XYZ file of C-alpha atoms in Angstrom:
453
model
C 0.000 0.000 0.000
C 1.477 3.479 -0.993
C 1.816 5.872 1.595
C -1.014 8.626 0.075
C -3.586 5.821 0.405
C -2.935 5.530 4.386
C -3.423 9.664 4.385
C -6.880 8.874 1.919
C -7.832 5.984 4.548
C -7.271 8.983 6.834
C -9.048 11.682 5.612
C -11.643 9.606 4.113
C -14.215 11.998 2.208
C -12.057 14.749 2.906
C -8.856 13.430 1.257
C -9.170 15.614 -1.985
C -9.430 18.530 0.526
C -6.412 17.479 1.934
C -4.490 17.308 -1.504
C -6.752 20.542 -2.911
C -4.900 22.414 0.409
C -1.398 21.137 -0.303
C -1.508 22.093 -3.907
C -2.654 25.411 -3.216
C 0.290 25.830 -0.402
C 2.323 26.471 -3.538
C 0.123 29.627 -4.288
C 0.908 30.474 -0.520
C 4.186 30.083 -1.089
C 4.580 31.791 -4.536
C 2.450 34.914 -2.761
C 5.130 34.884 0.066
C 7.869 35.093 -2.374
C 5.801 37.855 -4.678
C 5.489 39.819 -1.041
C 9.190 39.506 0.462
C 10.310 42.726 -1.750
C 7.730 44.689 0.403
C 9.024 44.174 3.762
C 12.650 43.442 2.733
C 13.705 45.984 0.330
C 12.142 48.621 2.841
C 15.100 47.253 5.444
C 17.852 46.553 2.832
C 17.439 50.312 1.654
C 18.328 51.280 5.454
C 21.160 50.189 7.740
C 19.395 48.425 10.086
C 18.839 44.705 9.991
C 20.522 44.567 6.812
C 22.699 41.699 6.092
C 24.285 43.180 2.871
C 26.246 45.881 5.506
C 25.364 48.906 3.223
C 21.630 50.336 1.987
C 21.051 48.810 -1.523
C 20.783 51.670 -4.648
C 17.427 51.918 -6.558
C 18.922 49.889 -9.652
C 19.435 47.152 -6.952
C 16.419 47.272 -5.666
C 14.379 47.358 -8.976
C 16.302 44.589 -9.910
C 15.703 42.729 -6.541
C 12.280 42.985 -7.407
C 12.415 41.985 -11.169
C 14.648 39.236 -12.123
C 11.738 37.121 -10.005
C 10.123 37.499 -13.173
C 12.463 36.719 -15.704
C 12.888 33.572 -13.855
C 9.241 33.085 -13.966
C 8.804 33.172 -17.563
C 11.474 30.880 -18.434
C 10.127 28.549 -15.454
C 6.895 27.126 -17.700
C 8.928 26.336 -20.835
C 11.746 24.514 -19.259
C 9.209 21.958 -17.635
C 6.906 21.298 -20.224
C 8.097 17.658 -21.592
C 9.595 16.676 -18.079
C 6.304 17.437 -16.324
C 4.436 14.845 -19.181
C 7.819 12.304 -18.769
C 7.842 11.826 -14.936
C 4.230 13.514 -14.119
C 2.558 16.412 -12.163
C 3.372 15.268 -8.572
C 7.278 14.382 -9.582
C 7.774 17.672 -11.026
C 6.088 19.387 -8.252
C 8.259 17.937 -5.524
C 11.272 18.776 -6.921
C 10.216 22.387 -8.128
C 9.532 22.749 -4.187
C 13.133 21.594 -3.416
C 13.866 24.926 -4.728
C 12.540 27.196 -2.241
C 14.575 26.217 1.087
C 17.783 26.367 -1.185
C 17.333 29.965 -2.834
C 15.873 30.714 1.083
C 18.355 29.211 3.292
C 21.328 30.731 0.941
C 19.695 34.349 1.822
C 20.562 33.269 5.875
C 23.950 33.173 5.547
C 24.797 35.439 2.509
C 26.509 39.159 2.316
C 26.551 40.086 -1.175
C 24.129 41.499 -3.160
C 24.341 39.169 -6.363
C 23.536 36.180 -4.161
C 19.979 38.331 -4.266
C 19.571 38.092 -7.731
C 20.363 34.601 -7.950
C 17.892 33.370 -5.339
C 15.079 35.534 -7.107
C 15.810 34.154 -10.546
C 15.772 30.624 -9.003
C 12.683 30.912 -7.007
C 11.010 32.734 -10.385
C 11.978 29.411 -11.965
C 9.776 28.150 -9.409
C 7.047 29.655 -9.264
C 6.106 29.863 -13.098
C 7.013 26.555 -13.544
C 4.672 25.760 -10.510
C 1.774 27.606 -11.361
C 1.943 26.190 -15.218
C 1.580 22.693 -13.083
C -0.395 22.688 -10.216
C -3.794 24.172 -12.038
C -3.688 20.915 -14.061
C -2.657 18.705 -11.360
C -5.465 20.015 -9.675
C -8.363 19.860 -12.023
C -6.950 16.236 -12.906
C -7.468 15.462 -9.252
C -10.873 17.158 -8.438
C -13.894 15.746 -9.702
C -15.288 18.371 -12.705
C -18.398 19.910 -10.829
C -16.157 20.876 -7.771
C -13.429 22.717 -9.949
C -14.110 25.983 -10.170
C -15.603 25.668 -6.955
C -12.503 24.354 -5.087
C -9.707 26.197 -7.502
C -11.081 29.578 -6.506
C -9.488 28.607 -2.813
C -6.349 29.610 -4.048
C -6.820 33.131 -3.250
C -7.593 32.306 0.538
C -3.787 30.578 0.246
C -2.586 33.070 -1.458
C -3.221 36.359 0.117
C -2.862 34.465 3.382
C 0.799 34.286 2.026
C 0.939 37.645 1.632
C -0.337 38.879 5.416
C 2.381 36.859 6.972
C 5.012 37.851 5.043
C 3.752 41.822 5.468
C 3.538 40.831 9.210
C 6.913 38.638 10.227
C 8.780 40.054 7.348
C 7.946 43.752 9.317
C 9.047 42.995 12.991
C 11.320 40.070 12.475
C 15.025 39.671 11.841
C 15.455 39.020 7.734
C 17.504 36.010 9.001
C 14.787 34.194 10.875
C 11.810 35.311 8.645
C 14.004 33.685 5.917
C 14.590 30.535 8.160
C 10.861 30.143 9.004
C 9.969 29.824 4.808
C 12.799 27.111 5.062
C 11.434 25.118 7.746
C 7.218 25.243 6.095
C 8.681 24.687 2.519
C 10.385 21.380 3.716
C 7.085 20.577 5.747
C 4.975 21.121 2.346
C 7.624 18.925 0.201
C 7.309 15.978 2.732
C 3.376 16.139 2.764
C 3.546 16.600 -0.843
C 5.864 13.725 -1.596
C 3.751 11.349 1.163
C 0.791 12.456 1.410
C -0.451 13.208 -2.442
C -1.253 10.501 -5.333
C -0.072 11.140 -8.678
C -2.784 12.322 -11.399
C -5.215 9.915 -12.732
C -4.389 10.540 -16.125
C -0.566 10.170 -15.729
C -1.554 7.013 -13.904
C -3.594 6.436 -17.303
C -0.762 6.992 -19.177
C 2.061 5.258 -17.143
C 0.686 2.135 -16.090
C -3.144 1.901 -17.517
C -6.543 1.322 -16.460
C -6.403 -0.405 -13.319
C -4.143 1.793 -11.617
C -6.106 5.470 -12.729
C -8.862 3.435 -11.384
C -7.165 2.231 -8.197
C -6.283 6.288 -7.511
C -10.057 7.182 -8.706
C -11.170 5.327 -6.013
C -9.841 7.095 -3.297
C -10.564 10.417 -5.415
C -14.010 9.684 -5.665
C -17.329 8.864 -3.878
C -19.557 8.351 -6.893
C -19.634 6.139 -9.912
C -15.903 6.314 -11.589
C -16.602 4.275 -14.763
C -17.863 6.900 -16.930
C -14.336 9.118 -15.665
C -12.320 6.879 -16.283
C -13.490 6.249 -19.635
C -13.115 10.033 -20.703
C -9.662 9.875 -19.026
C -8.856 7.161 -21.806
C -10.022 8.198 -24.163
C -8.161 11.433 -23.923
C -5.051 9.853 -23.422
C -5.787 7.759 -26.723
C -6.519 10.865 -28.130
C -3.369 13.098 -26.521
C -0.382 13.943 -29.256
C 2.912 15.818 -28.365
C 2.151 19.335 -29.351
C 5.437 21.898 -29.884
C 4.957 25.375 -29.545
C 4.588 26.142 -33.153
C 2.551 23.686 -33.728
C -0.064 25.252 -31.598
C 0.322 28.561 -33.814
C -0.630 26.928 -36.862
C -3.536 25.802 -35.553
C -6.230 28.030 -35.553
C -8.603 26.643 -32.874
C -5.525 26.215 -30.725
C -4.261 29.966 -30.875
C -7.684 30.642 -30.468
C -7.721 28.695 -26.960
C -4.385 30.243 -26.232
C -5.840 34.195 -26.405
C -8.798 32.933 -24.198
C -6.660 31.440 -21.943
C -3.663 33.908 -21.400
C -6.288 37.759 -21.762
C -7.286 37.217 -18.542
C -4.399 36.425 -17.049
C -2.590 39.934 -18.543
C -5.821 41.613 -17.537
C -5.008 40.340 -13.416
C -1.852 41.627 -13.861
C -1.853 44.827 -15.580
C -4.234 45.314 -13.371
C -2.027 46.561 -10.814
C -2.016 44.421 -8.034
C 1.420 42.848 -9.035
C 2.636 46.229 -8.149
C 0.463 46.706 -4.932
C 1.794 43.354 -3.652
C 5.332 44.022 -4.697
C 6.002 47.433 -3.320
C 3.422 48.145 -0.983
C 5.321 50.026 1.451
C 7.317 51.801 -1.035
C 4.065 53.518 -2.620
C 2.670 54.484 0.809
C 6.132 56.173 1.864
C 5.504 58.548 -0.911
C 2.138 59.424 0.775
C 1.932 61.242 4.012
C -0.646 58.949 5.955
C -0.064 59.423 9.630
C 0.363 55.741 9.929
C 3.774 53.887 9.195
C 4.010 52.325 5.763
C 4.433 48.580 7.157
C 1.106 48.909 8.963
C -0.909 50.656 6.183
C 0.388 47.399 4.072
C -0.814 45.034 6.702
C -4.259 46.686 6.740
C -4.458 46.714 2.831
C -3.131 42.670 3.112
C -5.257 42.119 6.140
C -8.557 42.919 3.869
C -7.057 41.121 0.823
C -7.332 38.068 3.140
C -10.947 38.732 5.140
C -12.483 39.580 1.759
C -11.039 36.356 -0.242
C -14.249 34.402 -0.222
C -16.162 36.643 -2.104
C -14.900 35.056 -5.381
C -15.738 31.719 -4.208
C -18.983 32.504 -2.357
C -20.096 34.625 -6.288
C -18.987 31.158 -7.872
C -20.959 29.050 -5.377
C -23.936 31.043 -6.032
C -24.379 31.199 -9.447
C -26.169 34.801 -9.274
C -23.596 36.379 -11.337
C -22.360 34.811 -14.728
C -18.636 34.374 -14.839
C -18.928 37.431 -17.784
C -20.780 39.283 -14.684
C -17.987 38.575 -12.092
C -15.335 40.073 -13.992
C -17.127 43.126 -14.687
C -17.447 44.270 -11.706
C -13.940 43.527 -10.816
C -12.506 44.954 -13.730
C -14.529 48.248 -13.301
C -14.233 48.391 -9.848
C -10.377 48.578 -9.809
C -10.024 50.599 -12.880
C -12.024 53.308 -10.597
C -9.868 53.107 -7.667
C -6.204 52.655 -9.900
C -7.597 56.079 -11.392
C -8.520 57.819 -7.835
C -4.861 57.053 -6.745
C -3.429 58.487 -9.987
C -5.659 61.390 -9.760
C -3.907 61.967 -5.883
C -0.442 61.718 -7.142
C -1.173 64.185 -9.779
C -3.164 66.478 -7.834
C -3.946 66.081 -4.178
C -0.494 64.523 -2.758
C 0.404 68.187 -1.114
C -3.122 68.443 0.102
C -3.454 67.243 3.687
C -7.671 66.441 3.463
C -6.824 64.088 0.824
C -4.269 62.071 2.390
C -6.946 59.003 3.150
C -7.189 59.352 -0.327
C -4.541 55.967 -1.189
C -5.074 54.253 1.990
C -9.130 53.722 1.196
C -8.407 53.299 -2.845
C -6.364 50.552 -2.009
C -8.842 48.974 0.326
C -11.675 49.121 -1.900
C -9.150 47.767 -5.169
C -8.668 44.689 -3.238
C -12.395 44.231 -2.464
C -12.850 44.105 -5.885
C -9.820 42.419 -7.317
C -11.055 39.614 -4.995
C -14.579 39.796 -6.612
C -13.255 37.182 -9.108
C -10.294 38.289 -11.037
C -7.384 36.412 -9.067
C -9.019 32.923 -9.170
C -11.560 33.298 -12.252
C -7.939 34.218 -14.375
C -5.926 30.819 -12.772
C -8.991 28.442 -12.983
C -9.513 29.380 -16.724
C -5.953 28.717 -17.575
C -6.148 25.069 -15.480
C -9.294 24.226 -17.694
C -9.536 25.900 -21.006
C -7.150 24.426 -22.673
C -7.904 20.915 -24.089
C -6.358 18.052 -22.430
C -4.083 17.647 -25.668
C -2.187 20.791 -25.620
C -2.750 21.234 -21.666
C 0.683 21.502 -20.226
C 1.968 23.276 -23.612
C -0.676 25.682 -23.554
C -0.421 26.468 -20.068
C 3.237 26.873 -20.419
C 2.860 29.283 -22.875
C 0.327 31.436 -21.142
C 1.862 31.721 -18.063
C 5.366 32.669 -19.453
C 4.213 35.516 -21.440
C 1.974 36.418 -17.980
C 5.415 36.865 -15.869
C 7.580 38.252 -19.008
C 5.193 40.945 -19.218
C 5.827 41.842 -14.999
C 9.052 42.659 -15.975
C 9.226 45.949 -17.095
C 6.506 47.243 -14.939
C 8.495 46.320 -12.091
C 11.642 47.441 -13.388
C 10.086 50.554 -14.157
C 8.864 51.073 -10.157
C 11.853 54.310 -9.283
C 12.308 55.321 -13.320
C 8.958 56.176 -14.065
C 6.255 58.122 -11.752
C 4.146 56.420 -9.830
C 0.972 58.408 -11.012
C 1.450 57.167 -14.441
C 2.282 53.314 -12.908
C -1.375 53.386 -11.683
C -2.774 55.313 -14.626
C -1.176 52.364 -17.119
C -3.045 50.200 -14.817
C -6.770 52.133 -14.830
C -6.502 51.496 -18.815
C -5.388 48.151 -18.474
C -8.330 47.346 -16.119
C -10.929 49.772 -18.916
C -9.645 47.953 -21.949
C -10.512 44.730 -19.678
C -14.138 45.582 -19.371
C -14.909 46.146 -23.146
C -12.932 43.120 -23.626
C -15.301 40.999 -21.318
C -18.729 42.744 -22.597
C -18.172 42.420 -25.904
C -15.385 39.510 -26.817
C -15.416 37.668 -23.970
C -18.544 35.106 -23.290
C -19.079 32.887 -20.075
C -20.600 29.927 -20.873
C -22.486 28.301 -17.753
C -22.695 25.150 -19.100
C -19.693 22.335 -18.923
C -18.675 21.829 -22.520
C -18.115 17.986 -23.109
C -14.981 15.903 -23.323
C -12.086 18.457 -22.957
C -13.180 21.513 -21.386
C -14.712 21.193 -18.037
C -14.747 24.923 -16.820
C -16.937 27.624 -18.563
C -15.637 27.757 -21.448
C -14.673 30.980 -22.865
C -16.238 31.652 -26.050
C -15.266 34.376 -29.260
């Protein structure tokens, strides 16, 4: 007996909980990793607590903050054919072997370039990561319960994100960088233990009886008619390359529809919210110290994250309705917080002015465009070009973080969050009038709402 089926015997009903929680640890730790450049470049550009012996320079810091990114979008392509050669858990484990390396090396290093090099390497993580895990995922979950149960990776996520604003702030950089150590090697044993491998690279690998032998545990109704689709779409799965997927028009299609809303989460601005909190509200003059108008901005991020799932749960608002709203919401507040750094910044009646804005962009980012964006790109694409696809998407998502980021001290900050209310407009039309939500599950490869031109 394999050790994951003593934790299923354990968990019993639960046990896809269990493995839904430990795959979405990785957006926990992804967000942690997104997050450290708030709290940490705010001490390495002082004196105090600084390990480096010397305040870091703004090209530093950008960088600091950056080459995550280039990492990222390399990340994806790089484990494309050895995620489909050893499979989704495989890959996983050893992607998470990266994080107490790149982590412990920033305990004991003094040199800046030691920075760059753990960023790059835990961007290599995290894109490859997130081009695996929403597959792995919707693979593992039965199909009614996946958009249901994906969307939980924004409670994971921004819960990443208020501990690392919180320890991060009051704690030594040495043992805030220890404690990721010690949960990252907790996840990778759980992971490694605790998990089963996908159905369909059980499918694959070793056939029938054993995808059915994991189903089992999976599953608490009839697994037949699963199992069957599962074959068939490994009968029916072919090696797709890159350019391959250009020529095809149906796939390039599925490729726009997948990676749109992904750009529109990110140009949305709350790459650059999460990334240099602190450093946008020291250029306010809130009465409050930057680190704990962060922590308030994260602390909402994280007691409003169930309104995407509770909207999905519901079914009141179509998934074209959801991001609406979300879309229009944050363009609104991304153009209040321009309109303050053009105008009202000297003005001491308007200094609320960014502290609420931000408040009120998370509510809405939360509304549905941080999970609706990652569950489409797990279940749009068809199980053929699956891992390819989602490759693809998410390395042009990260590439494109880049130059915002680099961008943070050589371009004003009122014209950051004015790039962003455009981004967030141009989003709306795009969902109105391109973008359709289907509420139905289309058949055989496409289990979410599919998106529609």
């Amino acid at each position: 007996m394999a050790t994951w089926e003593y934790c299923a015997s354990l968990f019993g009903p639960y046990f896809v909980i269990f493995i839904v929680c430990i795959g979405h640890t990785s957006f926990f730790l992804i967000s942690v990793t997104l997050s450290w450049t708030s709290p940490v470049l705010a001490k390495l550009g002082e004196a105090e607590d600084n390990p480096l012996g010397r305040p870091i320079t703004t090209d530093e810091s950008d960088l600091i903050g950056s080459l995550f990114f280039v990492g990222a979008s390399v990340g994806p392509l790089l484990f494309i054919h050895i995620v489909k050669k050893f499979g989704r858990k495989k890959v996983l484990v050893l992607l998470l072997t990266i994080v107490p390396i790149a982590y412990g090396m920033l305990i004991f290093v003094k040199k800046v370039e030691y920075y760059y090099l753990s960023r790059i390497l835990l961007g290599l993580y995290s894109g490859a990561t997130l081009s695996v895990v929403p597959v792995y995922l919707s693979e593992i979950i039965a199909p009614d319960d996946v958009a249901f149960l994906m969307s939980f990776e924004t409670l994971f996520g921004f819960t990443g994100i208020l501990i690392t604003y919180t320890l991060g702030s009051f704690i030594p950089l040495k043992y805030f960088n220890g404690s990721i150590v010690v949960f990252s090697v907790i996840v990778i044993i759980l992971l490694s233990f605790g998990c089963p491998e996908s159905p369909y690279y059980m499918m694959q690998v070793k056939g029938k009886d054993e995808a059915r032998r994991v189903l089992r545990r999976l599953r608490k109704q009839y697994i037949e008619k699963e199992l069957e689709h599962i074959e068939k779409t490994i009968e029916n799965e072919t090696s797709k390359s890159y350019f391959e997927i250009f020529k095809s028009k149906k796939y390039f299609k599925t490729i726009i529809l997948a990676t749109i809303p992904l750009l529109l989460q990110q140009f949305c601005g709350i790459t650059l919210i999460v990334t240099y909190s602190q450093l946008i509200f020291q250029e306010t003059k809130l009465p409050l110290a930057p680190h704990i108008c962060s922590i308030i901005v994260v602390g909402l991020l994280e007691v409003t994250c169930f309104l995407a799932p509770t909207l999905l749960k519901s079914k009141r608002l179509s998934l074209k309705n959801i991001m609406t709203l979300s879309l229009a919401g944050t363009a609104i507040c991304n153009l209040v917080i321009s309109i303050y750094f053009f105008y009202g910044k000297n003005l001491p009646a308007l200094n609320w002015v960014p502290l609420v804005s931000l408040i009120l962009f998370v509510v809405f980012f939360n509304c549905g465009m941080d999970p609706i964006a990652w569950t489409i790109l797990g279940q749009t694409y068809p199980r053929n070009i699956s891992f390819v696809g989602t490759a693809l998407s998410t390395s042009v998502y990260f590439i494109s973080i880049f130059p915002i980021l680099y961008s943070f001290y050589k371009v004003d900050m009122t014209y950051l969050f004015l790039g962003s209310f455009f981004s967030c407009t141009f989003g709306v039309i795009y969902v109105r009038f391109i973008f359709e939500g289907s509420e139905k599950k289309v058949v055989e490869d496409i289990h979410l709402q599919k998106a529609l031109i």
